[in-house]
Structures are given as C-alpha cells and as structure tokens.
Tab-separated table of C-alpha atoms in Angstrom:
chain	number	residue	atom	x	y	z
A	71	MET	CA	-0.265	-0.132	-0.183
A	72	THR	CA	1.026	3.335	-1.136
A	73	ALA	CA	1.919	5.528	1.545
A	74	GLN	CA	-0.121	8.738	2.365
A	75	THR	CA	1.706	12.288	2.173
A	76	MET	CA	-0.052	14.197	4.859
A	77	LEU	CA	0.382	18.175	4.240
A	78	VAL	CA	0.931	21.236	5.551
A	79	LEU	CA	0.574	24.700	5.622
A	80	GLY	CA	3.247	25.495	3.043
A	81	ALA	CA	4.435	22.162	2.079
A	82	ASN	CA	4.691	20.436	-1.267
A	83	THR	CA	4.919	17.119	-2.941
A	84	VAL	CA	5.386	16.058	-6.456
A	85	ILE	CA	1.748	14.775	-7.930
A	86	ALA	CA	2.809	11.210	-9.563
A	87	GLN	CA	-0.147	11.063	-11.843
A	88	PRO	CA	-0.900	13.914	-13.753
A	89	LEU	CA	-4.736	12.409	-14.506
A	90	CYS	CA	-5.264	14.005	-10.407
A	91	SER	CA	-8.307	13.044	-8.343
A	92	VAL	CA	-9.490	16.030	-5.820
A	93	ALA	CA	-11.925	14.783	-3.495
A	94	PHE	CA	-13.162	16.913	-1.467
A	95	SER	CA	-14.978	17.385	1.511
A	96	THR	CA	-16.126	19.842	5.045
A	97	THR	CA	-17.180	18.807	8.406
A	98	ASN	CA	-19.658	21.151	9.814
A	99	HIS	CA	-22.759	21.246	9.059
A	100	LEU	CA	-22.564	23.363	5.154
A	101	LYS	CA	-21.978	21.149	2.035
A	102	PHE	CA	-20.441	21.700	-1.459
A	103	GLY	CA	-22.449	23.124	-3.900
A	104	GLN	CA	-25.316	23.948	-1.787
A	105	GLN	CA	-23.410	26.611	0.630
A	106	LEU	CA	-19.997	25.893	-0.369
A	107	GLY	CA	-18.083	26.620	-3.767
A	108	LEU	CA	-14.631	25.549	-4.682
A	109	ILE	CA	-12.975	27.064	-7.843
A	110	TRP	CA	-9.872	26.256	-9.667
A	111	LEU	CA	-7.813	29.460	-11.216
A	112	PRO	CA	-5.335	28.999	-14.498
A	113	LEU	CA	-2.629	31.456	-13.529
A	114	ASP	CA	0.048	32.823	-15.839
A	115	GLN	CA	3.761	32.909	-14.498
A	116	HIS	CA	2.683	36.085	-13.378
A	117	ARG	CA	-0.407	35.340	-11.200
A	118	LYS	CA	-2.922	36.916	-13.791
A	119	ALA	CA	-6.014	35.167	-15.433
A	120	VAL	CA	-5.339	32.754	-18.018
A	121	CYS	CA	-8.554	31.313	-19.544
A	122	SER	CA	-12.044	30.537	-17.523
A	123	PRO	CA	-12.443	29.245	-14.257
A	124	ALA	CA	-13.270	25.586	-13.438
A	125	TYR	CA	-16.708	25.906	-11.014
A	126	LEU	CA	-18.322	23.176	-9.314
A	127	HIS	CA	-21.795	24.206	-11.738
A	128	GLU	CA	-19.063	24.479	-14.322
A	129	SER	CA	-16.845	21.517	-15.417
A	130	LYS	CA	-14.525	22.391	-17.883
A	131	ASP	CA	-12.420	19.837	-20.564
A	132	TRP	CA	-9.487	19.609	-18.052
A	133	ALA	CA	-11.443	19.892	-15.103
A	134	THR	CA	-14.428	17.034	-14.677
A	135	ILE	CA	-16.900	17.275	-11.286
A	136	ASP	CA	-18.124	14.261	-10.258
A	137	ASN	CA	-22.059	14.419	-9.566
A	138	ALA	CA	-23.300	18.300	-10.257
A	139	ASP	CA	-25.842	17.707	-7.828
A	140	HIS	CA	-23.736	16.360	-4.861
A	141	PRO	CA	-19.822	17.559	-6.149
A	142	SER	CA	-17.298	15.307	-3.941
A	143	SER	CA	-14.510	14.776	-6.589
A	144	TRP	CA	-13.004	16.403	-9.568
A	145	GLN	CA	-10.759	15.037	-11.755
A	146	LEU	CA	-8.039	16.530	-12.979
A	147	ASP	CA	-6.097	16.297	-16.989
A	148	LEU	CA	-2.947	18.821	-16.279
A	149	PRO	CA	-0.813	17.909	-19.043
A	150	LYS	CA	-4.119	19.000	-21.102
A	151	LEU	CA	-4.748	22.021	-18.978
A	152	PHE	CA	-0.581	23.353	-18.632
A	153	ASP	CA	0.732	22.765	-22.188
A	154	THR	CA	-2.780	23.542	-24.191
A	155	GLU	CA	-3.693	26.812	-22.110
A	156	GLY	CA	0.009	27.505	-20.805
A	157	ILE	CA	-0.315	28.241	-17.248
A	158	SER	CA	1.860	28.412	-14.722
A	159	PHE	CA	-0.513	27.999	-11.815
A	160	LEU	CA	-3.353	26.332	-10.828
A	161	GLN	CA	-4.986	27.395	-7.656
A	162	LEU	CA	-7.898	26.467	-5.723
A	163	ILE	CA	-10.286	28.595	-3.920
A	164	ALA	CA	-12.957	27.427	-1.311
A	165	TYR	CA	-15.640	30.103	-1.011
A	166	VAL	CA	-18.990	30.755	0.656
A	167	TYR	CA	-21.689	31.549	-2.242
A	168	HIS	CA	-23.371	34.607	-2.240
A	169	GLU	CA	-26.864	35.089	-2.582
A	170	PRO	CA	-28.012	39.045	-1.981
A	171	THR	CA	-31.566	37.341	-1.421
A	172	LEU	CA	-30.535	35.682	1.798
A	173	ASN	CA	-30.404	36.832	5.068
A	174	LEU	CA	-27.114	33.877	6.030
A	175	PRO	CA	-25.191	36.124	8.476
A	176	ALA	CA	-23.091	32.946	9.947
A	177	VAL	CA	-22.767	31.070	7.106
A	178	GLU	CA	-18.513	31.383	6.997
A	179	LEU	CA	-15.638	29.016	5.689
A	180	LYS	CA	-14.490	26.699	8.407
A	181	ASN	CA	-12.507	23.755	7.387
A	182	VAL	CA	-12.023	22.011	3.612
A	183	SER	CA	-10.370	18.892	3.303
A	184	LEU	CA	-8.489	17.126	0.288
A	185	ILE	CA	-7.385	14.079	-1.357
A	186	LEU	CA	-5.504	13.523	-4.105
A	187	ASN	CA	-5.161	10.293	-6.138
A	188	ASN	CA	-6.977	8.354	-4.006
A	189	GLY	CA	-5.220	9.044	-1.022
A	190	ALA	CA	-2.004	9.160	-2.033
A	191	ILE	CA	-2.199	12.996	-0.477
A	192	LYS	CA	-3.948	14.389	2.148
A	193	TYR	CA	-4.474	18.520	3.200
A	194	ASP	CA	-6.819	19.655	5.946
A	195	PHE	CA	-7.175	23.409	6.036
A	196	THR	CA	-8.633	25.066	8.536
A	197	ALA	CA	-9.738	28.607	8.920
A	198	ASN	CA	-7.944	30.790	11.731
A	199	GLU	CA	-9.995	33.499	12.440
A	200	ARG	CA	-13.540	33.953	12.267
A	201	HIS	CA	-15.865	35.513	9.230
A	202	ILE	CA	-13.701	34.122	6.273
A	203	LYS	CA	-15.533	34.315	3.572
A	204	ALA	CA	-12.877	32.551	0.926
A	205	ALA	CA	-9.288	30.640	0.666
A	206	ILE	CA	-6.473	29.471	-1.429
A	207	VAL	CA	-6.355	26.221	-0.208
A	208	LEU	CA	-4.116	24.325	-2.726
A	209	GLU	CA	-1.364	25.766	-5.853
A	210	ILE	CA	-0.445	22.633	-8.319
A	211	TYR	CA	2.189	24.192	-10.309
A	212	ARG	CA	5.123	22.306	-12.918
A	213	ARG	CA	8.518	22.034	-12.163
A	214	ASP	CA	11.419	19.750	-13.658
A	215	GLY	CA	9.102	18.336	-15.822
A	216	GLN	CA	7.041	16.769	-12.470
A	217	PHE	CA	3.404	18.484	-11.061
A	218	LYS	CA	3.986	19.471	-7.105
A	219	CYS	CA	1.220	21.353	-5.099
A	220	ARG	CA	1.604	23.066	-2.375
A	221	ALA	CA	-0.599	23.553	0.877
A	222	LEU	CA	-1.689	26.816	0.932
A	223	GLY	CA	-3.683	28.503	3.349
A	224	GLU	CA	-4.876	32.348	2.679
A	225	ALA	CA	-7.954	33.552	4.138
A	226	THR	CA	-10.299	37.166	2.920
A	227	GLN	CA	-13.223	38.272	3.266
A	228	GLY	CA	-14.552	37.608	0.170
A	229	LEU	CA	-13.362	37.169	-3.522
A	230	ALA	CA	-12.980	41.572	-4.847
A	231	SER	CA	-9.597	41.468	-4.068
A	232	LEU	CA	-8.748	38.625	-5.350
A	233	GLU	CA	-10.284	39.754	-8.746
A	234	HIS	CA	-8.715	42.783	-8.664
A	235	ARG	CA	-5.036	40.859	-8.652
A	236	VAL	CA	-5.549	38.825	-10.927
A	237	GLN	CA	-7.267	40.147	-13.197
A	238	VAL	CA	-11.150	38.191	-13.638
A	239	SER	CA	-14.385	38.454	-12.450
A	240	LEU	CA	-15.319	35.437	-10.518
A	241	ASP	CA	-18.877	34.262	-9.885
A	242	ILE	CA	-20.129	33.791	-6.736
A	243	ARG	CA	-23.394	33.047	-6.846
A	244	PRO	CA	-25.160	29.749	-5.747
A	245	PRO	CA	-26.296	26.633	-8.649
A	246	ASN	CA	-29.586	27.344	-8.275
A	247	THR	CA	-29.471	31.356	-8.785
A	248	HIS	CA	-27.340	29.650	-11.523
A	249	ALA	CA	-30.281	27.395	-12.760
A	250	LEU	CA	-33.077	30.287	-13.382
A	251	ILE	CA	-30.254	32.374	-14.903
A	252	GLN	CA	-30.313	30.192	-17.797
A	253	ALA	CA	-33.453	29.779	-17.917
A	254	ALA	CA	-33.395	33.414	-18.503
A	255	GLN	CA	-30.993	33.128	-21.427
A	256	GLN	CA	-33.058	30.241	-23.155
A	257	GLN	CA	-36.590	32.002	-23.186
A	258	GLN	CA	-34.880	35.530	-23.683
A	259	ARG	CA	-33.132	33.088	-27.059
A	260	THR	CA	-36.474	32.145	-27.874
A	261	HIS	CA	-37.567	35.517	-28.067
A	262	ALA	CA	-34.646	36.779	-29.625
A	263	ASN	CA	-33.340	35.064	-31.316
A	264	ASN	CA	-32.935	37.027	-35.062
A	265	GLU	CA	-32.515	34.919	-37.398
A	266	THR	CA	-35.677	33.463	-36.368
A	267	ARG	CA	-37.637	36.235	-35.613
A	268	PRO	CA	-39.890	39.132	-37.904
A	269	PRO	CA	-38.963	41.780	-38.189
A	270	ARG	CA	-39.801	44.306	-35.309
A	271	GLN	CA	-43.021	46.320	-36.239
A	272	VAL	CA	-43.403	49.769	-35.721
A	273	GLN	CA	-45.532	52.843	-35.886
A	274	SER	CA	-45.284	55.277	-39.110
A	275	GLY	CA	-43.115	58.299	-37.230
A	276	GLU	CA	-42.627	56.429	-34.211
A	277	THR	CA	-38.988	57.267	-33.179
A	278	TRP	CA	-36.093	55.624	-30.887
A	279	THR	CA	-32.093	56.163	-30.688
A	280	GLY	CA	-28.398	54.142	-30.112
A	281	THR	CA	-25.320	54.696	-29.927
A	282	ALA	CA	-22.706	54.214	-33.237
A	283	PHE	CA	-19.043	54.869	-33.837
A	284	ALA	CA	-16.655	56.007	-36.497
A	285	ILE	CA	-14.474	53.677	-38.008
A	286	ASP	CA	-12.935	56.046	-40.365
A	287	PRO	CA	-13.684	59.240	-41.990
A	288	TYR	CA	-16.937	57.996	-43.960
A	289	HIS	CA	-18.469	54.987	-42.130
A	290	LEU	CA	-19.985	53.773	-38.310
A	291	LEU	CA	-20.317	50.249	-36.994
A	292	THR	CA	-24.147	50.198	-34.432
A	293	CYS	CA	-26.343	47.342	-33.660
A	294	TYR	CA	-28.397	45.935	-36.565
A	295	HIS	CA	-31.908	46.204	-33.763
A	296	VAL	CA	-30.766	50.077	-33.840
A	297	ILE	CA	-31.339	51.024	-37.202
A	298	GLU	CA	-33.705	47.868	-38.061
A	299	SER	CA	-36.829	48.982	-39.654
A	300	ALA	CA	-36.099	52.901	-40.393
A	301	ALA	CA	-37.448	54.727	-42.795
A	302	MET	CA	-35.008	57.312	-41.605
A	303	ILE	CA	-31.714	57.443	-39.285
A	304	GLY	CA	-29.179	60.431	-38.221
A	305	VAL	CA	-26.629	60.890	-36.365
A	306	ARG	CA	-25.608	63.460	-33.791
A	307	GLN	CA	-22.929	65.056	-32.076
A	308	GLN	CA	-21.874	67.906	-29.656
A	309	ALA	CA	-20.496	70.975	-31.771
A	310	GLN	CA	-21.646	69.360	-34.691
A	311	PRO	CA	-24.008	69.615	-37.651
A	312	ASP	CA	-26.733	66.425	-37.834
A	313	ARG	CA	-25.965	64.362	-39.873
A	314	GLU	CA	-28.083	61.791	-41.847
A	315	ALA	CA	-27.555	58.199	-42.666
A	316	GLN	CA	-27.415	55.059	-45.141
A	317	VAL	CA	-27.463	51.514	-43.927
A	318	VAL	CA	-24.376	50.196	-46.181
A	319	LEU	CA	-24.751	46.511	-45.127
A	320	SER	CA	-26.143	44.863	-42.191
A	321	ASP	CA	-26.021	41.472	-40.052
A	322	ILE	CA	-28.721	39.838	-38.048
A	323	GLY	CA	-26.520	36.604	-37.395
A	324	SER	CA	-24.072	39.065	-34.994
A	325	ASP	CA	-27.020	41.903	-35.059
A	326	SER	CA	-24.217	44.443	-36.238
A	327	ALA	CA	-24.228	47.136	-39.956
A	328	ILE	CA	-22.657	49.335	-41.293
A	329	ILE	CA	-24.039	53.008	-41.714
A	330	ARG	CA	-22.428	55.981	-43.767
A	331	VAL	CA	-22.942	60.151	-43.982
A	332	SER	CA	-21.605	61.896	-46.927
A	333	ASP	CA	-19.566	64.227	-45.083
A	334	PRO	CA	-15.849	63.758	-43.516
A	335	LEU	CA	-16.311	62.733	-39.924
A	336	PRO	CA	-13.946	63.839	-37.401
A	337	SER	CA	-12.724	60.871	-36.027
A	338	TYR	CA	-12.537	57.129	-35.409
A	339	LEU	CA	-11.894	54.524	-34.144
A	340	PRO	CA	-9.210	51.691	-34.289
A	341	LEU	CA	-10.557	48.059	-34.457
A	342	ALA	CA	-7.715	45.589	-32.466
A	343	GLN	CA	-6.202	43.405	-35.125
A	344	GLN	CA	-5.307	40.641	-33.113
A	345	CYS	CA	-5.379	39.736	-29.306
A	346	SER	CA	-5.129	36.858	-27.229
A	347	ASP	CA	-7.915	34.930	-24.554
A	348	MET	CA	-8.900	38.833	-22.871
A	349	LEU	CA	-10.580	37.546	-20.013
A	350	GLY	CA	-10.600	39.748	-16.934
A	351	GLU	CA	-8.949	42.390	-18.694
A	352	THR	CA	-10.530	46.204	-17.827
A	353	ILE	CA	-12.483	47.263	-20.564
A	354	THR	CA	-14.239	50.951	-20.901
A	355	THR	CA	-17.810	51.410	-22.786
A	356	LEU	CA	-18.719	55.386	-24.377
A	357	GLY	CA	-22.361	55.225	-25.603
A	358	PHE	CA	-25.606	57.560	-24.884
A	359	PRO	CA	-27.926	55.460	-22.842
A	360	LEU	CA	-31.327	56.791	-22.171
A	361	SER	CA	-30.785	59.719	-24.032
A	362	GLY	CA	-34.352	61.066	-23.324
A	363	LEU	CA	-32.820	62.104	-20.218
A	364	SER	CA	-29.632	63.328	-21.250
A	365	SER	CA	-28.360	63.611	-24.901
A	366	GLN	CA	-24.814	63.583	-22.827
A	367	LEU	CA	-21.966	60.874	-23.665
A	368	GLN	CA	-21.807	58.219	-20.813
A	369	VAL	CA	-18.949	56.470	-20.076
A	370	THR	CA	-18.590	53.083	-17.964
A	371	GLN	CA	-16.063	50.987	-16.587
A	372	GLY	CA	-15.605	47.093	-16.793
A	373	CYS	CA	-13.770	43.924	-17.291
A	374	ILE	CA	-14.551	41.522	-19.981
A	375	SER	CA	-16.355	38.900	-17.985
A	376	GLY	CA	-16.796	35.418	-20.294
A	377	LEU	CA	-15.408	35.305	-23.611
A	378	THR	CA	-18.563	33.285	-25.010
A	379	GLY	CA	-22.386	34.497	-25.108
A	380	PHE	CA	-25.323	33.108	-24.488
A	381	GLY	CA	-25.569	29.250	-24.846
A	382	ASP	CA	-21.413	29.383	-25.486
A	383	ASP	CA	-22.571	31.529	-28.369
A	384	ILE	CA	-18.814	32.255	-29.700
A	385	ARG	CA	-19.420	36.058	-32.001
A	386	TYR	CA	-20.007	37.110	-28.172
A	387	MET	CA	-18.433	38.134	-25.419
A	388	GLN	CA	-19.635	38.864	-21.429
A	389	PHE	CA	-18.674	41.821	-20.201
A	390	THR	CA	-19.210	43.779	-16.594
A	391	ALA	CA	-19.091	48.146	-17.130
A	392	PRO	CA	-22.798	48.950	-16.691
A	393	ILE	CA	-25.205	49.592	-20.269
A	394	GLN	CA	-28.528	50.831	-20.171
A	395	PRO	CA	-30.923	51.250	-23.399
A	396	GLY	CA	-29.228	53.739	-26.178
A	397	SER	CA	-25.817	52.281	-25.068
A	398	SER	CA	-26.562	49.611	-27.844
A	399	GLY	CA	-23.928	50.611	-30.464
A	400	SER	CA	-21.114	51.316	-27.900
A	401	PRO	CA	-17.572	50.156	-28.485
A	402	LEU	CA	-15.766	48.090	-26.453
A	403	LEU	CA	-12.692	49.598	-25.660
A	404	LEU	CA	-9.352	48.079	-24.719
A	405	PRO	CA	-6.780	50.697	-22.027
A	406	THR	CA	-4.619	51.270	-25.405
A	407	GLY	CA	-8.105	52.913	-27.378
A	408	GLU	CA	-8.250	49.935	-29.561
A	409	VAL	CA	-12.739	48.613	-30.390
A	410	ILE	CA	-11.851	44.959	-29.068
A	411	GLY	CA	-16.197	44.580	-29.420
A	412	MET	CA	-19.478	46.911	-29.590
A	413	VAL	CA	-22.686	45.922	-26.765
A	414	THR	CA	-24.928	44.808	-28.333
A	415	SER	CA	-27.843	43.110	-25.190
A	416	SER	CA	-28.216	42.553	-21.744
A	417	LEU	CA	-29.738	39.907	-19.999
A	418	VAL	CA	-32.337	41.283	-17.895
A	419	HIS	CA	-32.892	38.802	-14.411
A	420	GLU	CA	-33.653	39.639	-11.051
A	421	HIS	CA	-30.306	36.912	-10.444
A	422	ALA	CA	-28.262	38.030	-12.875
A	423	GLN	CA	-26.458	41.572	-12.713
A	424	ASN	CA	-23.430	43.242	-14.965
A	425	MET	CA	-24.256	39.631	-18.149
A	426	ASN	CA	-23.538	42.063	-20.811
A	427	TYR	CA	-23.059	40.526	-24.457
A	428	ALA	CA	-20.660	42.044	-27.293
A	429	VAL	CA	-19.995	41.454	-30.270
A	430	LYS	CA	-16.495	40.085	-30.985
A	431	PHE	CA	-14.359	42.323	-33.288
A	432	GLN	CA	-13.264	39.346	-35.080
A	433	LEU	CA	-16.731	39.927	-36.759
A	434	LEU	CA	-16.996	43.393	-36.733
A	435	SER	CA	-13.058	43.598	-38.382
A	436	ALA	CA	-15.377	40.478	-41.570
A	437	LEU	CA	-18.652	42.791	-41.900
A	438	LEU	CA	-16.201	45.618	-43.182
A	439	ALA	CA	-14.649	43.490	-45.643
A	440	SER	CA	-18.311	42.146	-46.628
A	441	ALA	CA	-18.668	45.657	-47.327
A	442	GLY	CA	-14.947	46.216	-49.251
A	443	ILE	CA	-13.280	49.064	-46.308
A	444	GLY	CA	-10.121	47.858	-46.341
A	445	LEU	CA	-8.840	47.069	-42.675
A	446	ASP	CA	-5.417	48.904	-43.318
A	447	SER	CA	-7.602	52.105	-43.989
A	448	LEU	CA	-8.770	52.132	-40.074
A	449	SER	CA	-5.239	52.288	-38.350
A	450	ASP	CA	-5.160	55.895	-37.315
A	451	SER	CA	-1.918	56.426	-36.207
A	452	SER	CA	-3.239	59.764	-32.962
A	453	HIS	CA	-5.014	56.245	-31.183
A	454	ALA	CA	-0.831	54.346	-31.851
A	455	LYS	CA	0.251	54.307	-28.048
A	456	ALA	CA	2.381	51.769	-26.295
A	457	ALA	CA	1.519	52.674	-23.522
A	458	PRO	CA	-2.186	52.348	-21.372
A	459	LEU	CA	-4.469	54.760	-21.022
A	460	THR	CA	-6.564	56.169	-18.021
A	461	THR	CA	-10.244	56.488	-18.055
A	462	PRO	CA	-10.521	60.062	-18.028
A	463	GLN	CA	-7.276	59.905	-21.571
A	464	LEU	CA	-9.275	57.434	-22.981
A	465	SER	CA	-12.565	58.991	-22.715
A	466	LYS	CA	-10.555	62.548	-24.283
A	467	GLN	CA	-9.449	60.567	-27.326
A	468	SER	CA	-12.586	58.446	-28.020
A	469	ARG	CA	-15.318	60.723	-27.599
A	470	ALA	CA	-14.774	62.974	-30.824
A	471	ALA	CA	-15.628	59.584	-33.264
A	472	LEU	CA	-19.003	58.378	-30.722
A	473	TRP	CA	-22.272	59.869	-32.196
A	474	LEU	CA	-26.050	59.112	-30.805
A	475	VAL	CA	-27.890	57.726	-33.089
A	476	GLY	CA	-31.580	58.901	-34.098
A	477	CYS	CA	-34.032	56.839	-35.531
A	478	GLN	CA	-37.819	57.410	-37.313
A	479	GLY	CA	-40.117	54.979	-38.591
C-alpha cells in the first residue's frame, strides 16, 4: 500500500499521477454545491488569470466534477491544461456562495479536507479566524517536468480583492441561481433569436435611439437592431452638424450594421487586429444610454467576464460595464484605445447583474471586409500609444468618434 503524504501549511509534494483526482469535504454542517463552492483558477507566471475558471456548476474539459447535484471529487487533466493553455499555476479556492436575497450572515468557511489521487496526498485546511468567506487552499505547478502541489491557507473576507489581483471576474453565486439565469437566457434566446424572428413592427413616425462609433472618415458601426425598420437614420454629436446616414451593410446574425454619412467625420476608432485570451481585461464603454433623459456621452468601466455569449455563442463576449437602453452600438475599448467589441444586449433577470454582451471585433472586421472597407485604412496613428491610457485619457481621445443615432419609423 502506498504511503500517504500529509501536507501541512506551506509544504509541497510531487503529484505522481498527472491525471489527478481531488476529493473534497468539510466537517461542519455546510455542504459543497449548496452553501460552499470551489474554483480552479488557472494563472500565468505573473499570477494573472489565463482562461476561464472551473466551478462546481461549470466544469471544463480539463476539470470535471463527479456529480453536479452532490459534488465530492474533481478529475483534473493537468497535462492538457498546462500544455494547451500555457499556465504556470493552478489554484484551488474554497468560498461561501453569495446570494443577496438570502440573509445568511453566519455562513463562513471553516475547514476543507482534500485527498489527491485516492489517498496518496492529504491536506486539511482550517481557518484560524472568524468570518472567513474565501481561501486559497491549494496550488498546483510544474517544476522540472513534474507536477507538484503546495498547501496554502490564504484566507480573505471575500473574493473582491482576489478578482482585482488576478484580473478576472469571479462568479460566487449558488448553483440554483445559475439555473434561474440559464432559464432566463433560454427564454431570451427564444424571443430574441435574430435569425428566425420577424422584422420589428414600428409605427409611422415612431422614434428611438442608439449609439454608433466611426471606423473611418465616412463609416460608422452600430447594431442591426438599432437601425432595423428605420425609414430615416441620423447621427448627432455636440458641436457637429446633424448628419443623415444610410445603411451600407447589415448582418442580423451578429446584430451588426455599417452606416455611411456623406460628409467626413472628425475622428474614428481603430479595431483590434489581434488578441489573445482577454478574460479579465479592463474595458471602457462610451455611449448614449437613456438619451431621453440626457444626450450627454456617458462612460462606464468594467472587465471582460466571459469569452462567449448566450449558450456559449462564440460570436459574442460577456462584460461587466453597466449599460442601459441606448447603449447598443457602443464600443468596448481596451486601455490602448482599440475596439475589442460592440455592445449588443443585456440579460435582464433579478438574479443577473451586469450580464452584458458584445459582438467580437473579429465579426466586425469580417463585416467591414464584406462591405469592401479595407482594414488597413482603419489604423489611425493618433491612437498608436504603447502605454495603456487612464479612463479620462481614453474618454478624451475617443469621444469625438462617438455619435448618438436617431431613428424614425
């Protein structure tokens, strides 16, 4: 019988089987998957998030759970994760689920027992302080061709500080909340499936607004649903004359449209040309939400919280910057000033906050290419800054490319 390695805080040991099982339990009345959650968080050499975490409610191909209803063990494919994703560290975080509608102030993390590879390695984490809501309990890494694990005990009051440190948005809602959100997403997909729904019906003279941003001296990008069924389209910006716009090309599937004006635009934004996994990247949006209340350009900030849209739709990404009606067509700007996406929709549900979606820049580039608008003409030397910009700098540099879109049926 193989001897068992008992880890103490700070100790490390070799993981002999890289196709690794990790069983978990707790001795108090709390249960994993009900009050407690676990996250496997892949990090690079700088300990920044590399790809999407694995949750008890959302397994990955490199981290699968044994039972979604009563989870007790993970199965990790460490070579697949480390070789294909290029990660340096894999951290296991135990935490208390956060549900704002529940009054559970007494719920706190007390202990977690881990057993790796059917008893080869064991580690018991115990919180030495009160009111602990989250803790990093284990770290897996690779040295000299061997996988190793290190026993940790970094406890926090919550995950907010960890999110900032690793630059990723972490989901700490319980599984039943996710079931409700998924049901709402399915309902929204059913009612908002652009490929099958009939054209929007509007009354003659009816008006509505959205946002557009210039991508060259004569063309702007906005959402298909902003200009859909419009008999007349105009764009407006402070200190500029109003301009009438014509639709050049629209794509229902990606909810995108190109519109053109006859007089040159004062400024335009560069589309991103390439990017790696942008999960957790800070983004800024500029647009004209709720224009009936104010026609002023508004700026919000958040991060890219998911790399797919409804039902893992690869055309879209998810972000956390707050948006409102009228934000559709707003650009998602990286700190460099490049457009990484365009705001299209938001999931409206009592359990979902800031679940907003944007069409990816790759689809916007494809739409422009289809319209014969060369991508080489979209580079503007005034935006070529190596250093990231602050939000005020980004707003000042980009605002002249943003336009309020007014439509009339």
